[in-house]
Amino acid sequence: MKRFLLAYAVITGLISGSAVQARTLDEIKAAGTIIVATEGAYAPFNYFQGAKLSGFEVELAEAMVKKMGLKLEWKALSFDALLAGLRQDRWDMVMASFGVTDERAKAVLFTSPYYCSGGVIVSKDAAIKDAASLTGKTVAVQTGSTYMENVKKLAGVKEVKNFPQDTDARSALVAGRVDAWVSDRFVVKSATESNPGLGLKTGDYLFVERIAAAVKKGNAPLAAAVDKALAEVMADGTYKTISEKFLKEDIRCK
Ligand code: ARG
């Protein structure tokens, strides 16, 4: 009996294990809906306006998915859970301003980039403006972001403080608990423009990056379909309209 139960457990484990597969493009098409995960706390790219998910990459995803002839179901989760959930087949795609890095490309498959940007240094003190001036300083960054990775590479930095959300990292700077905040140039631009009273000063780029959607590793047909839809919205003016609505300029990679 014991042996039978063990065999049974092994077999059901194998069956359920093999059932956990990334949905193929055909399966997504048959279902008619693609599930896309984002964060929802990263204006102007993905954020909540009341109960509604909004932002550049939210509208861009909706336009692309429409080109694919599908409906879009959004999931909003904490940033550092997004890529892991893709690997666990909890959703089909992630669009949350992920920069393409070699490390991430080992774990997921990136589509073509949909915008180009970079991490900038922000401080209340105009003297803190480049990598060298971060020596001996405390810097706030979002956990798991490329900002964290790149600040950690700077030997002279006194302390890297991680925050679950980028807005928390910004608040730490505003409250004077850190000397600098490193974040996306467009996120910083939008935050400083809408809150001029905060006295935040934008310094130099620390690094540049290409931002892309991610699908499960091996799901090349889905990535190809997304790339095709992206090329279409870039060609027909849709991309430009959405980009200018949220960023006041066209931010595609040149
Ligand atoms: N571009 C940065 C990265 O790739 C930060 C992305 C943050 N995205 C977000 N939804 N909070 O790590």
mmCIF file of C-alpha atoms and ligand atoms in Angstrom:
data_model
loop_
_atom_site.group_PDB
_atom_site.id
_atom_site.type_symbol
_atom_site.label_atom_id
_atom_site.label_comp_id
_atom_site.label_asym_id
_atom_site.label_seq_id
_atom_site.Cartn_x
_atom_site.Cartn_y
_atom_site.Cartn_z
ATOM 1 C CA MET A 1 0.000 0.000 0.000
ATOM 2 C CA LYS A 2 2.761 2.388 0.971
ATOM 3 C CA ARG A 3 4.578 1.659 -2.229
ATOM 4 C CA PHE A 4 1.383 2.153 -4.231
ATOM 5 C CA LEU A 5 0.749 5.540 -2.602
ATOM 6 C CA LEU A 6 4.291 6.609 -3.337
ATOM 7 C CA ALA A 7 3.963 5.618 -7.005
ATOM 8 C CA TYR A 8 0.641 7.424 -7.147
ATOM 9 C CA ALA A 9 2.171 10.587 -5.700
ATOM 10 C CA VAL A 10 5.053 10.443 -8.150
ATOM 11 C CA ILE A 11 2.725 9.935 -11.123
ATOM 12 C CA THR A 12 0.289 12.728 -10.180
ATOM 13 C CA GLY A 13 3.270 14.944 -9.513
ATOM 14 C CA LEU A 14 4.579 14.229 -12.975
ATOM 15 C CA ILE A 15 1.182 14.835 -14.552
ATOM 16 C CA SER A 16 0.556 18.127 -12.793
ATOM 17 C CA GLY A 17 4.176 19.096 -13.405
ATOM 18 C CA SER A 18 3.817 18.585 -17.121
ATOM 19 C CA ALA A 19 0.473 20.417 -17.145
ATOM 20 C CA VAL A 20 2.253 23.511 -15.931
ATOM 21 C CA GLN A 21 3.367 24.868 -19.278
ATOM 22 C CA ALA A 22 3.564 28.361 -20.644
ATOM 23 C CA ARG A 23 0.554 28.926 -22.821
ATOM 24 C CA THR A 24 1.566 28.778 -26.457
ATOM 25 C CA LEU A 25 0.461 31.444 -28.892
ATOM 26 C CA ASP A 26 -2.137 28.997 -30.267
ATOM 27 C CA GLU A 27 -3.528 28.376 -26.794
ATOM 28 C CA ILE A 28 -3.709 32.095 -26.086
ATOM 29 C CA LYS A 29 -5.469 32.647 -29.418
ATOM 30 C CA ALA A 30 -7.926 29.849 -28.674
ATOM 31 C CA ALA A 31 -8.696 31.419 -25.296
ATOM 32 C CA GLY A 32 -8.955 34.850 -26.916
ATOM 33 C CA THR A 33 -7.294 36.615 -23.972
ATOM 34 C CA ILE A 34 -3.667 37.268 -23.094
ATOM 35 C CA ILE A 35 -2.768 37.794 -19.440
ATOM 36 C CA VAL A 36 -0.249 40.604 -18.931
ATOM 37 C CA ALA A 37 1.285 41.483 -15.582
ATOM 38 C CA THR A 38 2.602 44.873 -14.520
ATOM 39 C CA GLU A 39 3.244 46.747 -11.289
ATOM 40 C CA GLY A 40 0.913 49.744 -11.259
ATOM 41 C CA ALA A 41 3.123 52.058 -9.187
ATOM 42 C CA TYR A 42 5.479 53.495 -11.774
ATOM 43 C CA ALA A 43 4.062 56.647 -13.353
ATOM 44 C CA PRO A 44 3.957 57.618 -16.179
ATOM 45 C CA PHE A 45 4.497 54.044 -17.423
ATOM 46 C CA ASN A 46 2.163 51.879 -15.322
ATOM 47 C CA TYR A 47 0.082 53.313 -12.476
ATOM 48 C CA PHE A 48 -3.397 53.433 -11.054
ATOM 49 C CA GLN A 49 -5.688 56.356 -11.724
ATOM 50 C CA GLY A 50 -8.250 55.507 -9.098
ATOM 51 C CA ALA A 51 -9.092 51.870 -9.760
ATOM 52 C CA LYS A 52 -7.982 52.022 -13.385
ATOM 53 C CA LEU A 53 -4.589 50.894 -14.590
ATOM 54 C CA SER A 54 -3.123 53.610 -16.764
ATOM 55 C CA GLY A 55 0.110 54.816 -18.332
ATOM 56 C CA PHE A 56 2.249 54.635 -21.428
ATOM 57 C CA GLU A 57 2.932 50.928 -21.376
ATOM 58 C CA VAL A 58 -0.624 50.088 -20.337
ATOM 59 C CA GLU A 59 -2.079 51.860 -23.382
ATOM 60 C CA LEU A 60 0.730 50.563 -25.587
ATOM 61 C CA ALA A 61 0.049 46.975 -24.497
ATOM 62 C CA GLU A 62 -3.659 47.466 -25.142
ATOM 63 C CA ALA A 63 -2.962 48.761 -28.665
ATOM 64 C CA MET A 64 -0.568 45.892 -29.411
ATOM 65 C CA VAL A 65 -2.897 43.232 -28.068
ATOM 66 C CA LYS A 66 -5.701 44.661 -30.209
ATOM 67 C CA LYS A 67 -3.464 44.235 -33.276
ATOM 68 C CA MET A 68 -2.978 40.629 -32.198
ATOM 69 C CA GLY A 69 -6.755 40.185 -32.247
ATOM 70 C CA LEU A 70 -6.858 39.385 -28.526
ATOM 71 C CA LYS A 71 -8.382 40.721 -25.325
ATOM 72 C CA LEU A 72 -6.099 41.780 -22.493
ATOM 73 C CA GLU A 73 -6.445 40.775 -18.873
ATOM 74 C CA TRP A 74 -4.210 42.775 -16.532
ATOM 75 C CA LYS A 75 -2.633 41.559 -13.313
ATOM 76 C CA ALA A 76 -0.978 44.087 -11.007
ATOM 77 C CA LEU A 77 1.681 42.806 -8.601
ATOM 78 C CA SER A 78 4.784 43.922 -6.814
ATOM 79 C CA PHE A 79 7.688 44.564 -9.181
ATOM 80 C CA ASP A 80 9.992 41.875 -7.832
ATOM 81 C CA ALA A 81 7.334 39.154 -8.284
ATOM 82 C CA LEU A 82 6.745 39.779 -11.981
ATOM 83 C CA LEU A 83 9.462 37.800 -13.756
ATOM 84 C CA ALA A 84 9.238 34.892 -11.331
ATOM 85 C CA GLY A 85 5.489 34.615 -12.000
ATOM 86 C CA LEU A 86 6.204 34.361 -15.701
ATOM 87 C CA ARG A 87 8.400 31.369 -15.069
ATOM 88 C CA GLN A 88 5.631 29.827 -12.949
ATOM 89 C CA ASP A 89 3.104 30.325 -15.785
ATOM 90 C CA ARG A 90 0.930 32.661 -13.783
ATOM 91 C CA TRP A 91 0.653 35.053 -16.755
ATOM 92 C CA ASP A 92 1.739 35.156 -20.395
ATOM 93 C CA MET A 93 3.689 38.383 -20.541
ATOM 94 C CA VAL A 94 5.186 41.100 -18.335
ATOM 95 C CA MET A 95 5.281 44.783 -19.219
ATOM 96 C CA ALA A 96 6.652 46.795 -16.328
ATOM 97 C CA SER A 97 9.531 48.825 -17.790
ATOM 98 C CA PHE A 98 12.043 46.001 -17.475
ATOM 99 C CA GLY A 99 15.441 46.856 -18.904
ATOM 100 C CA VAL A 100 17.031 44.128 -20.990
ATOM 101 C CA THR A 101 19.995 42.684 -19.079
ATOM 102 C CA ASP A 102 22.085 39.560 -19.651
ATOM 103 C CA GLU A 103 21.130 38.294 -16.229
ATOM 104 C CA ARG A 104 17.374 38.590 -16.864
ATOM 105 C CA ALA A 105 17.765 37.193 -20.385
ATOM 106 C CA LYS A 106 18.951 33.953 -18.789
ATOM 107 C CA ALA A 107 15.561 33.590 -17.108
ATOM 108 C CA VAL A 108 13.037 35.078 -19.555
ATOM 109 C CA LEU A 109 12.687 35.886 -23.249
ATOM 110 C CA PHE A 110 12.611 39.583 -24.108
ATOM 111 C CA THR A 111 10.677 41.030 -27.050
ATOM 112 C CA SER A 112 12.030 43.917 -29.123
ATOM 113 C CA PRO A 113 12.465 47.030 -26.984
ATOM 114 C CA TYR A 114 9.519 49.444 -26.869
ATOM 115 C CA TYR A 115 11.399 52.389 -25.426
ATOM 116 C CA CYS A 116 14.940 53.490 -24.626
ATOM 117 C CA SER A 117 15.815 55.278 -21.428
ATOM 118 C CA GLY A 118 18.264 55.212 -18.553
ATOM 119 C CA GLY A 119 18.820 55.664 -14.847
ATOM 120 C CA VAL A 120 19.521 59.199 -13.640
ATOM 121 C CA ILE A 121 20.845 60.507 -10.336
ATOM 122 C CA VAL A 122 18.451 62.719 -8.362
ATOM 123 C CA SER A 123 19.285 64.727 -5.263
ATOM 124 C CA LYS A 124 18.282 67.846 -3.365
ATOM 125 C CA ASP A 125 21.933 68.889 -3.425
ATOM 126 C CA ALA A 126 23.079 70.082 -6.866
ATOM 127 C CA ALA A 127 26.621 68.872 -6.051
ATOM 128 C CA ILE A 128 25.397 65.251 -6.073
ATOM 129 C CA LYS A 129 25.028 64.776 -9.794
ATOM 130 C CA ASP A 130 27.319 62.050 -11.137
ATOM 131 C CA ALA A 131 28.760 58.664 -10.164
ATOM 132 C CA ALA A 132 31.820 60.217 -8.507
ATOM 133 C CA SER A 133 29.707 62.474 -6.299
ATOM 134 C CA LEU A 134 27.858 59.430 -4.875
ATOM 135 C CA THR A 135 31.043 58.498 -2.980
ATOM 136 C CA GLY A 136 30.257 58.267 0.728
ATOM 137 C CA LYS A 137 26.550 58.806 0.084
ATOM 138 C CA THR A 138 23.366 56.861 0.818
ATOM 139 C CA VAL A 139 21.325 56.080 -2.283
ATOM 140 C CA ALA A 140 17.675 54.942 -2.533
ATOM 141 C CA VAL A 141 16.589 52.531 -5.281
ATOM 142 C CA GLN A 142 13.723 50.144 -6.020
ATOM 143 C CA THR A 143 14.405 46.520 -4.995
ATOM 144 C CA GLY A 144 15.325 44.299 -7.925
ATOM 145 C CA SER A 145 15.697 47.165 -10.386
ATOM 146 C CA THR A 146 18.582 47.933 -12.701
ATOM 147 C CA TYR A 147 19.044 51.085 -10.592
ATOM 148 C CA MET A 148 19.863 48.879 -7.614
ATOM 149 C CA GLU A 149 22.223 46.753 -9.697
ATOM 150 C CA ASN A 150 24.080 49.726 -11.145
ATOM 151 C CA VAL A 151 24.385 51.653 -7.877
ATOM 152 C CA LYS A 152 25.735 48.520 -6.173
ATOM 153 C CA LYS A 153 28.538 48.461 -8.739
ATOM 154 C CA LEU A 154 29.802 51.846 -7.518
ATOM 155 C CA ALA A 155 32.568 51.089 -5.052
ATOM 156 C CA GLY A 156 32.421 54.381 -3.149
ATOM 157 C CA VAL A 157 28.733 54.418 -2.253
ATOM 158 C CA LYS A 158 28.233 54.272 1.511
ATOM 159 C CA GLU A 159 24.859 52.496 1.509
ATOM 160 C CA VAL A 160 22.266 51.335 -1.024
ATOM 161 C CA LYS A 161 18.785 51.481 0.504
ATOM 162 C CA ASN A 162 16.193 49.250 -1.197
ATOM 163 C CA PHE A 163 12.501 50.003 -1.348
ATOM 164 C CA PRO A 164 9.720 47.759 -2.680
ATOM 165 C CA GLN A 165 8.361 50.607 -4.799
ATOM 166 C CA ASP A 166 10.193 53.297 -6.712
ATOM 167 C CA THR A 167 7.845 55.906 -5.184
ATOM 168 C CA ASP A 168 9.101 54.851 -1.711
ATOM 169 C CA ALA A 169 12.688 55.436 -2.842
ATOM 170 C CA ARG A 170 11.658 58.898 -4.011
ATOM 171 C CA SER A 171 9.875 59.600 -0.704
ATOM 172 C CA ALA A 172 13.045 58.670 1.187
ATOM 173 C CA LEU A 173 14.918 61.357 -0.736
ATOM 174 C CA VAL A 174 12.139 63.910 -0.257
ATOM 175 C CA ALA A 175 12.155 63.189 3.486
ATOM 176 C CA GLY A 176 15.933 63.630 3.596
ATOM 177 C CA ARG A 177 16.594 60.052 4.747
ATOM 178 C CA VAL A 178 18.972 59.441 1.809
ATOM 179 C CA ASP A 179 21.315 61.638 -0.230
ATOM 180 C CA ALA A 180 20.207 60.486 -3.674
ATOM 181 C CA TRP A 181 17.624 58.483 -5.594
ATOM 182 C CA VAL A 182 18.370 56.696 -8.855
ATOM 183 C CA SER A 183 15.447 56.070 -11.189
ATOM 184 C CA ASP A 184 14.272 56.297 -14.777
ATOM 185 C CA ARG A 185 14.796 59.643 -16.489
ATOM 186 C CA PHE A 186 11.123 59.859 -17.560
ATOM 187 C CA VAL A 187 9.808 58.814 -14.140
ATOM 188 C CA VAL A 188 12.018 61.488 -12.593
ATOM 189 C CA LYS A 189 10.968 64.080 -15.164
ATOM 190 C CA SER A 190 7.304 63.456 -14.520
ATOM 191 C CA ALA A 191 7.776 63.463 -10.722
ATOM 192 C CA THR A 192 9.806 66.686 -10.683
ATOM 193 C CA GLU A 193 7.499 68.461 -13.137
ATOM 194 C CA SER A 194 4.368 67.613 -11.199
ATOM 195 C CA ASN A 195 5.992 68.445 -7.817
ATOM 196 C CA PRO A 196 8.293 71.431 -8.453
ATOM 197 C CA GLY A 197 8.098 72.316 -4.753
ATOM 198 C CA LEU A 198 10.097 69.243 -3.755
ATOM 199 C CA GLY A 199 13.332 70.848 -4.913
ATOM 200 C CA LEU A 200 14.659 67.693 -6.554
ATOM 201 C CA LYS A 201 17.572 68.182 -8.920
ATOM 202 C CA THR A 202 18.277 65.803 -11.778
ATOM 203 C CA GLY A 203 21.899 64.941 -12.438
ATOM 204 C CA ASP A 204 23.599 62.757 -15.023
ATOM 205 C CA TYR A 205 22.714 59.396 -16.470
ATOM 206 C CA LEU A 206 24.282 56.549 -14.523
ATOM 207 C CA PHE A 207 23.565 54.103 -17.373
ATOM 208 C CA VAL A 208 21.259 53.687 -20.359
ATOM 209 C CA GLU A 209 18.943 50.766 -21.098
ATOM 210 C CA ARG A 210 16.458 49.315 -23.558
ATOM 211 C CA ILE A 211 13.023 48.471 -22.143
ATOM 212 C CA ALA A 212 11.168 45.408 -23.404
ATOM 213 C CA ALA A 213 8.302 43.078 -22.649
ATOM 214 C CA ALA A 214 9.159 39.612 -21.337
ATOM 215 C CA VAL A 215 7.585 36.250 -22.064
ATOM 216 C CA LYS A 216 8.471 32.811 -20.818
ATOM 217 C CA LYS A 217 11.773 31.478 -22.037
ATOM 218 C CA GLY A 218 11.156 29.300 -25.093
ATOM 219 C CA ASN A 219 7.926 31.056 -26.056
ATOM 220 C CA ALA A 220 9.442 32.446 -29.271
ATOM 221 C CA PRO A 221 6.176 32.412 -31.283
ATOM 222 C CA LEU A 222 4.533 34.678 -28.703
ATOM 223 C CA ALA A 223 7.536 37.043 -28.699
ATOM 224 C CA ALA A 224 7.418 37.152 -32.519
ATOM 225 C CA ALA A 225 3.700 37.981 -32.497
ATOM 226 C CA VAL A 226 4.311 40.763 -29.957
ATOM 227 C CA ASP A 227 7.206 42.130 -32.043
ATOM 228 C CA LYS A 228 4.963 42.182 -35.121
ATOM 229 C CA ALA A 229 2.213 44.040 -33.253
ATOM 230 C CA LEU A 230 4.769 46.520 -31.889
ATOM 231 C CA ALA A 231 6.115 47.178 -35.406
ATOM 232 C CA GLU A 232 2.538 47.800 -36.564
ATOM 233 C CA VAL A 233 1.676 50.330 -33.851
ATOM 234 C CA MET A 234 5.029 52.029 -34.442
ATOM 235 C CA ALA A 235 4.312 52.299 -38.171
ATOM 236 C CA ASP A 236 0.698 53.505 -38.051
ATOM 237 C CA GLY A 237 1.105 56.429 -35.637
ATOM 238 C CA THR A 238 -0.496 54.729 -32.618
ATOM 239 C CA TYR A 239 2.810 54.474 -30.736
ATOM 240 C CA LYS A 240 3.623 58.156 -31.327
ATOM 241 C CA THR A 241 0.190 59.270 -30.087
ATOM 242 C CA ILE A 242 0.425 57.229 -26.876
ATOM 243 C CA SER A 243 4.034 58.256 -26.269
ATOM 244 C CA GLU A 244 3.260 61.953 -26.710
ATOM 245 C CA LYS A 245 0.204 61.640 -24.458
ATOM 246 C CA PHE A 246 2.249 60.356 -21.507
ATOM 247 C CA LEU A 247 5.806 61.571 -22.204
ATOM 248 C CA LYS A 248 5.253 64.617 -24.442
ATOM 249 C CA GLU A 249 7.703 63.039 -26.916
ATOM 250 C CA ASP A 250 8.280 59.889 -28.921
ATOM 251 C CA ILE A 251 10.506 57.646 -26.774
ATOM 252 C CA ARG A 252 11.094 54.752 -29.152
ATOM 253 C CA CYS A 253 14.728 53.571 -29.449
ATOM 254 C CA LYS A 254 16.490 55.513 -32.181
HETATM 255 N N1 ARG B 1 13.967 49.981 -15.683
HETATM 256 C C1 ARG B 1 14.241 49.476 -14.374
HETATM 257 C C2 ARG B 1 14.573 48.011 -14.437
HETATM 258 O O1 ARG B 1 14.595 47.452 -15.478
HETATM 259 C C3 ARG B 1 13.130 49.711 -13.398
HETATM 260 C C4 ARG B 1 11.807 49.212 -13.777
HETATM 261 C C5 ARG B 1 10.812 49.504 -12.695
HETATM 262 N N2 ARG B 1 9.508 49.149 -13.119
HETATM 263 C C6 ARG B 1 8.431 49.267 -12.332
HETATM 264 N N3 ARG B 1 7.301 48.921 -12.795
HETATM 265 N N4 ARG B 1 8.577 49.693 -11.118
HETATM 266 O O2 ARG B 1 14.803 47.376 -13.450
#
